[in-house]
């Protein structure tokens, strides 16, 4: 089973800005996760390694393995990781992880399940490679809103277009049920949003995301060329409007014990 990934990730700036937005929300959840020193962590769908390095920095004396289906992203992750850091990267399909059963103390994913047709299959595979008593962790969006003030119609379109393109942009609200069905124990959760006032990193990230979705939106006839161009131009206008504030969709983290 392959993830149905619709975003062109050749521009790494988008991933950096997304990681910047999500880091505080991930840390908000991770600070509640008990993990012993020396733990082995697997970061599934690691992209360019921002999450893998975040996990290594947050937890004490751990080793992290990042896995991603896209080998070009794996190569970029390796190139951006300082030598000597206990972080390594492999190319791997999340539905067929190349690891033995019970290999990791924590199996982590962020913004992966929104792209797959069978989230339960991926979650079972994450559970398989997790040690008994270890932690399975997933963080996903619930793209039910995207708000800016002053209002812009382009941010209403973010919700419409994202949910039309992604396999399940509302998977965040489903995580507790998915974890329960996977028979994980001691299920916990953390939910947050990002609110941008002075900075424009979020607004810039949405402009870059709009540009990265061009081929998908047009090829699937979700938007015409005229509609797409108007949308991206409005995203750019909002990005450069220093008086605009932005509130993201909810981001949900759920974790449980195997």
mmCIF file of C-alpha atoms in Angstrom:
data_model
loop_
_atom_site.group_PDB
_atom_site.id
_atom_site.type_symbol
_atom_site.label_atom_id
_atom_site.label_comp_id
_atom_site.label_asym_id
_atom_site.label_seq_id
_atom_site.Cartn_x
_atom_site.Cartn_y
_atom_site.Cartn_z
ATOM 1 C CA UNK A 1 0.000 0.000 0.000
ATOM 2 C CA UNK A 2 1.489 3.310 -1.105
ATOM 3 C CA UNK A 3 0.739 6.700 0.377
ATOM 4 C CA UNK A 4 -1.172 8.909 -2.019
ATOM 5 C CA UNK A 5 1.094 11.901 -1.613
ATOM 6 C CA UNK A 6 -0.052 14.903 -3.616
ATOM 7 C CA UNK A 7 2.504 17.552 -2.608
ATOM 8 C CA UNK A 8 5.560 18.264 -4.749
ATOM 9 C CA UNK A 9 8.325 18.491 -2.127
ATOM 10 C CA UNK A 10 11.206 19.696 -4.321
ATOM 11 C CA UNK A 11 11.154 23.030 -2.471
ATOM 12 C CA UNK A 12 12.483 22.152 0.978
ATOM 13 C CA UNK A 13 11.597 25.594 2.335
ATOM 14 C CA UNK A 14 8.001 24.397 2.681
ATOM 15 C CA UNK A 15 9.066 21.484 4.845
ATOM 16 C CA UNK A 16 11.231 23.725 7.036
ATOM 17 C CA UNK A 17 8.320 26.108 7.612
ATOM 18 C CA UNK A 18 5.887 23.268 8.293
ATOM 19 C CA UNK A 19 8.333 21.803 10.803
ATOM 20 C CA UNK A 20 8.692 25.216 12.444
ATOM 21 C CA UNK A 21 4.913 25.446 12.806
ATOM 22 C CA UNK A 22 4.495 21.917 14.164
ATOM 23 C CA UNK A 23 7.527 21.728 16.474
ATOM 24 C CA UNK A 24 5.864 23.480 19.461
ATOM 25 C CA UNK A 25 2.745 21.334 19.054
ATOM 26 C CA UNK A 26 4.815 18.156 18.860
ATOM 27 C CA UNK A 27 6.863 19.125 21.910
ATOM 28 C CA UNK A 28 3.673 19.955 23.810
ATOM 29 C CA UNK A 29 2.686 16.308 23.382
ATOM 30 C CA UNK A 30 6.142 14.731 23.665
ATOM 31 C CA UNK A 31 6.799 16.282 27.062
ATOM 32 C CA UNK A 32 3.986 14.060 28.362
ATOM 33 C CA UNK A 33 5.465 10.898 26.861
ATOM 34 C CA UNK A 34 7.566 8.802 29.286
ATOM 35 C CA UNK A 35 10.657 7.419 27.565
ATOM 36 C CA UNK A 36 13.724 5.988 29.267
ATOM 37 C CA UNK A 37 17.309 6.969 28.502
ATOM 38 C CA UNK A 38 18.912 4.950 25.746
ATOM 39 C CA UNK A 39 15.606 4.342 23.975
ATOM 40 C CA UNK A 40 15.498 3.444 20.287
ATOM 41 C CA UNK A 41 13.015 5.554 18.296
ATOM 42 C CA UNK A 42 11.652 5.018 14.794
ATOM 43 C CA UNK A 43 10.385 8.084 12.916
ATOM 44 C CA UNK A 44 8.092 6.868 10.132
ATOM 45 C CA UNK A 45 7.779 9.118 7.043
ATOM 46 C CA UNK A 46 10.584 11.342 8.317
ATOM 47 C CA UNK A 47 10.879 13.538 5.207
ATOM 48 C CA UNK A 48 14.073 15.611 5.368
ATOM 49 C CA UNK A 49 14.655 14.572 8.973
ATOM 50 C CA UNK A 50 13.295 17.557 10.885
ATOM 51 C CA UNK A 51 11.193 15.313 13.134
ATOM 52 C CA UNK A 52 14.021 12.821 13.630
ATOM 53 C CA UNK A 53 16.385 15.531 14.815
ATOM 54 C CA UNK A 54 13.637 17.019 17.009
ATOM 55 C CA UNK A 55 13.127 13.648 18.713
ATOM 56 C CA UNK A 56 16.860 13.197 19.257
ATOM 57 C CA UNK A 57 17.152 16.647 20.799
ATOM 58 C CA UNK A 58 14.092 16.318 23.030
ATOM 59 C CA UNK A 59 14.725 12.905 24.566
ATOM 60 C CA UNK A 60 17.867 12.153 26.525
ATOM 61 C CA UNK A 61 20.503 9.771 25.150
ATOM 62 C CA UNK A 62 18.338 8.136 22.483
ATOM 63 C CA UNK A 63 18.997 6.752 19.010
ATOM 64 C CA UNK A 64 16.647 7.659 16.175
ATOM 65 C CA UNK A 65 16.044 5.925 12.859
ATOM 66 C CA UNK A 66 14.172 7.945 10.251
ATOM 67 C CA UNK A 67 12.382 6.084 7.463
ATOM 68 C CA UNK A 68 10.832 7.550 4.322
ATOM 69 C CA UNK A 69 9.579 6.108 1.049
ATOM 70 C CA UNK A 70 11.191 8.906 -1.009
ATOM 71 C CA UNK A 71 14.898 8.182 -1.307
ATOM 72 C CA UNK A 72 15.668 11.767 -2.367
ATOM 73 C CA UNK A 73 14.251 12.974 0.972
ATOM 74 C CA UNK A 74 16.290 10.327 2.803
ATOM 75 C CA UNK A 75 19.436 11.603 1.088
ATOM 76 C CA UNK A 76 18.541 15.190 2.050
ATOM 77 C CA UNK A 77 17.930 14.095 5.653
ATOM 78 C CA UNK A 78 21.363 12.463 5.815
ATOM 79 C CA UNK A 79 23.057 15.523 4.340
ATOM 80 C CA UNK A 80 21.440 17.837 6.895
ATOM 81 C CA UNK A 81 22.205 15.732 9.974
ATOM 82 C CA UNK A 82 25.462 16.606 11.804
ATOM 83 C CA UNK A 83 28.078 13.823 11.869
ATOM 84 C CA UNK A 84 28.221 11.897 15.111
ATOM 85 C CA UNK A 85 24.538 12.378 15.935
ATOM 86 C CA UNK A 86 22.792 9.111 16.834
ATOM 87 C CA UNK A 87 20.338 9.595 13.969
ATOM 88 C CA UNK A 88 20.304 7.495 10.801
ATOM 89 C CA UNK A 89 17.978 7.274 7.828
ATOM 90 C CA UNK A 90 16.685 4.487 5.597
ATOM 91 C CA UNK A 91 14.396 4.314 2.583
ATOM 92 C CA UNK A 92 11.326 2.272 3.544
ATOM 93 C CA UNK A 93 7.609 1.858 2.863
ATOM 94 C CA UNK A 94 5.561 2.595 5.989
ATOM 95 C CA UNK A 95 3.274 -0.351 5.236
ATOM 96 C CA UNK A 96 6.208 -2.819 5.050
ATOM 97 C CA UNK A 97 8.800 -1.555 7.507
ATOM 98 C CA UNK A 98 12.138 -3.417 7.122
ATOM 99 C CA UNK A 99 12.526 -4.077 10.850
ATOM 100 C CA UNK A 100 11.963 -7.085 13.063
ATOM 101 C CA UNK A 101 9.030 -7.300 15.441
ATOM 102 C CA UNK A 102 9.576 -5.544 18.782
ATOM 103 C CA UNK A 103 12.543 -3.437 17.612
ATOM 104 C CA UNK A 104 11.832 0.078 18.959
ATOM 105 C CA UNK A 105 10.894 1.685 22.272
ATOM 106 C CA UNK A 106 8.899 4.358 20.456
ATOM 107 C CA UNK A 107 7.445 4.477 16.950
ATOM 108 C CA UNK A 108 6.551 8.013 15.874
ATOM 109 C CA UNK A 109 4.793 9.499 12.846
ATOM 110 C CA UNK A 110 3.655 13.009 11.969
ATOM 111 C CA UNK A 111 1.384 13.967 9.071
ATOM 112 C CA UNK A 112 1.580 10.485 7.551
ATOM 113 C CA UNK A 113 -1.851 8.913 8.099
ATOM 114 C CA UNK A 114 -3.619 11.753 6.282
ATOM 115 C CA UNK A 115 -1.999 10.488 3.069
ATOM 116 C CA UNK A 116 -2.771 6.759 3.256
ATOM 117 C CA UNK A 117 -5.965 4.922 2.238
ATOM 118 C CA UNK A 118 -5.778 2.474 5.171
ATOM 119 C CA UNK A 119 -4.515 4.280 8.265
ATOM 120 C CA UNK A 120 -5.255 1.206 10.388
ATOM 121 C CA UNK A 121 -2.789 -0.867 8.328
ATOM 122 C CA UNK A 122 0.014 1.630 8.916
ATOM 123 C CA UNK A 123 -0.803 1.823 12.609
ATOM 124 C CA UNK A 124 -0.671 -1.973 12.915
ATOM 125 C CA UNK A 125 2.730 -1.986 11.210
ATOM 126 C CA UNK A 126 3.972 0.705 13.591
ATOM 127 C CA UNK A 127 2.711 -1.411 16.473
ATOM 128 C CA UNK A 128 4.420 -4.526 15.092
ATOM 129 C CA UNK A 129 7.915 -3.005 15.231
ATOM 130 C CA UNK A 130 7.285 -1.432 18.647
ATOM 131 C CA UNK A 131 8.499 -3.326 21.722
ATOM 132 C CA UNK A 132 5.972 -4.591 24.276
ATOM 133 C CA UNK A 133 5.495 -1.716 26.708
ATOM 134 C CA UNK A 134 6.752 0.721 24.068
ATOM 135 C CA UNK A 135 4.924 3.753 22.714
ATOM 136 C CA UNK A 136 3.187 4.262 19.373
ATOM 137 C CA UNK A 137 2.671 7.966 18.593
ATOM 138 C CA UNK A 138 0.878 9.726 15.725
ATOM 139 C CA UNK A 139 0.233 13.418 15.116
ATOM 140 C CA UNK A 140 -2.213 14.445 12.396
ATOM 141 C CA UNK A 141 -4.231 17.454 11.259
ATOM 142 C CA UNK A 142 -7.961 17.948 11.438
ATOM 143 C CA UNK A 143 -8.404 20.274 8.468
ATOM 144 C CA UNK A 144 -11.799 21.563 9.468
ATOM 145 C CA UNK A 145 -10.834 25.238 9.520
ATOM 146 C CA UNK A 146 -8.181 27.706 8.410
ATOM 147 C CA UNK A 147 -8.777 31.245 9.542
ATOM 148 C CA UNK A 148 -7.125 34.588 9.029
ATOM 149 C CA UNK A 149 -8.060 38.125 10.025
ATOM 150 C CA UNK A 150 -8.816 40.194 8.078
ATOM 151 C CA UNK A 151 -10.728 37.440 6.303
ATOM 152 C CA UNK A 152 -9.466 36.078 2.996
ATOM 153 C CA UNK A 153 -11.415 33.723 0.749
ATOM 154 C CA UNK A 154 -8.141 31.947 -0.081
ATOM 155 C CA UNK A 155 -8.033 30.497 3.437
ATOM 156 C CA UNK A 156 -11.531 29.069 3.014
ATOM 157 C CA UNK A 157 -10.235 27.414 -0.146
ATOM 158 C CA UNK A 158 -7.360 25.828 1.827
ATOM 159 C CA UNK A 159 -9.918 23.715 3.690
ATOM 160 C CA UNK A 160 -11.812 22.855 0.499
ATOM 161 C CA UNK A 161 -8.750 22.017 -1.602
ATOM 162 C CA UNK A 162 -6.832 20.123 1.081
ATOM 163 C CA UNK A 163 -9.782 17.890 1.901
ATOM 164 C CA UNK A 164 -10.381 17.260 -1.789
ATOM 165 C CA UNK A 165 -6.749 16.251 -2.372
ATOM 166 C CA UNK A 166 -5.597 14.455 0.761
ATOM 167 C CA UNK A 167 -6.877 10.964 1.492
ATOM 168 C CA UNK A 168 -8.189 11.994 4.913
ATOM 169 C CA UNK A 169 -7.646 15.569 6.032
ATOM 170 C CA UNK A 170 -9.895 14.926 9.038
ATOM 171 C CA UNK A 171 -7.962 11.938 10.381
ATOM 172 C CA UNK A 172 -6.913 13.885 13.483
ATOM 173 C CA UNK A 173 -10.320 13.417 15.134
ATOM 174 C CA UNK A 174 -10.233 9.691 14.307
ATOM 175 C CA UNK A 175 -6.919 8.899 15.998
ATOM 176 C CA UNK A 176 -8.328 7.822 19.394
ATOM 177 C CA UNK A 177 -10.623 5.294 17.696
ATOM 178 C CA UNK A 178 -7.803 4.051 15.455
ATOM 179 C CA UNK A 179 -5.535 3.524 18.469
ATOM 180 C CA UNK A 180 -8.300 1.787 20.389
ATOM 181 C CA UNK A 181 -9.048 -0.517 17.443
ATOM 182 C CA UNK A 182 -5.326 -1.330 17.229
ATOM 183 C CA UNK A 183 -5.597 -2.517 20.849
ATOM 184 C CA UNK A 184 -3.071 -0.026 22.162
ATOM 185 C CA UNK A 185 -3.302 0.701 25.897
ATOM 186 C CA UNK A 186 -3.173 3.822 28.071
ATOM 187 C CA UNK A 187 -4.185 6.066 25.173
ATOM 188 C CA UNK A 188 -3.452 9.773 25.685
ATOM 189 C CA UNK A 189 -3.858 12.834 23.516
ATOM 190 C CA UNK A 190 -2.783 16.429 23.041
ATOM 191 C CA UNK A 191 -4.378 18.992 20.748
ATOM 192 C CA UNK A 192 -3.286 22.471 19.738
ATOM 193 C CA UNK A 193 -3.305 25.157 17.071
ATOM 194 C CA UNK A 194 -0.739 27.617 15.796
ATOM 195 C CA UNK A 195 -1.531 31.327 15.932
ATOM 196 C CA UNK A 196 0.636 33.687 13.903
ATOM 197 C CA UNK A 197 0.702 37.410 14.568
ATOM 198 C CA UNK A 198 4.006 39.176 13.891
ATOM 199 C CA UNK A 199 5.800 36.530 11.855
ATOM 200 C CA UNK A 200 4.698 35.416 8.398
ATOM 201 C CA UNK A 201 6.166 31.898 8.385
ATOM 202 C CA UNK A 202 2.748 30.239 8.393
ATOM 203 C CA UNK A 203 1.395 32.435 5.643
ATOM 204 C CA UNK A 204 4.553 31.804 3.613
ATOM 205 C CA UNK A 205 4.159 28.062 4.177
ATOM 206 C CA UNK A 206 0.621 28.156 2.801
ATOM 207 C CA UNK A 207 1.781 30.029 -0.298
ATOM 208 C CA UNK A 208 4.448 27.387 -0.921
ATOM 209 C CA UNK A 209 1.925 24.619 -0.287
ATOM 210 C CA UNK A 210 -0.423 26.177 -2.825
ATOM 211 C CA UNK A 211 2.386 26.247 -5.379
ATOM 212 C CA UNK A 212 3.310 22.627 -4.596
ATOM 213 C CA UNK A 213 -0.299 21.520 -5.191
ATOM 214 C CA UNK A 214 -0.553 23.020 -8.675
ATOM 215 C CA UNK A 215 -0.191 19.796 -10.660
ATOM 216 C CA UNK A 216 -2.525 17.836 -8.377
ATOM 217 C CA UNK A 217 -5.278 20.455 -8.381
ATOM 218 C CA UNK A 218 -5.198 20.888 -12.146
ATOM 219 C CA UNK A 219 -4.745 17.247 -13.149
ATOM 220 C CA UNK A 220 -7.641 16.148 -10.919
ATOM 221 C CA UNK A 221 -9.748 19.073 -12.187
ATOM 222 C CA UNK A 222 -10.432 20.293 -8.682
ATOM 223 C CA UNK A 223 -9.600 23.812 -9.886
ATOM 224 C CA UNK A 224 -9.315 25.426 -13.286
ATOM 225 C CA UNK A 225 -6.148 27.239 -14.259
ATOM 226 C CA UNK A 226 -7.895 30.567 -13.694
ATOM 227 C CA UNK A 227 -9.192 29.512 -10.258
ATOM 228 C CA UNK A 228 -5.796 28.149 -9.229
ATOM 229 C CA UNK A 229 -3.927 31.293 -10.311
ATOM 230 C CA UNK A 230 -6.375 33.541 -8.457
ATOM 231 C CA UNK A 231 -6.017 31.391 -5.316
ATOM 232 C CA UNK A 232 -2.216 31.442 -5.260
ATOM 233 C CA UNK A 233 -2.147 35.184 -5.982
ATOM 234 C CA UNK A 234 -4.453 35.773 -3.005
ATOM 235 C CA UNK A 235 -2.270 33.538 -0.800
ATOM 236 C CA UNK A 236 0.728 35.657 -1.801
ATOM 237 C CA UNK A 237 -1.152 38.867 -1.030
ATOM 238 C CA UNK A 238 -2.056 37.634 2.441
ATOM 239 C CA UNK A 239 1.481 36.372 3.005
ATOM 240 C CA UNK A 240 2.866 39.890 2.535
ATOM 241 C CA UNK A 241 0.113 41.664 4.482
ATOM 242 C CA UNK A 242 1.807 42.400 7.817
ATOM 243 C CA UNK A 243 -1.542 43.208 9.417
ATOM 244 C CA UNK A 244 -2.966 39.716 8.879
ATOM 245 C CA UNK A 245 -3.056 37.114 11.651
ATOM 246 C CA UNK A 246 -3.618 33.407 11.051
ATOM 247 C CA UNK A 247 -5.076 30.579 13.131
ATOM 248 C CA UNK A 248 -4.428 27.052 11.870
ATOM 249 C CA UNK A 249 -6.607 23.978 11.886
ATOM 250 C CA UNK A 250 -6.419 21.751 14.990
ATOM 251 C CA UNK A 251 -3.426 19.416 15.215
ATOM 252 C CA UNK A 252 -4.044 16.214 17.200
ATOM 253 C CA UNK A 253 -1.424 13.955 18.765
ATOM 254 C CA UNK A 254 -2.388 10.568 20.180
ATOM 255 C CA UNK A 255 -0.133 7.929 21.722
ATOM 256 C CA UNK A 256 -0.609 4.587 23.381
ATOM 257 C CA UNK A 257 1.315 1.665 24.845
ATOM 258 C CA UNK A 258 1.738 -1.672 23.063
#
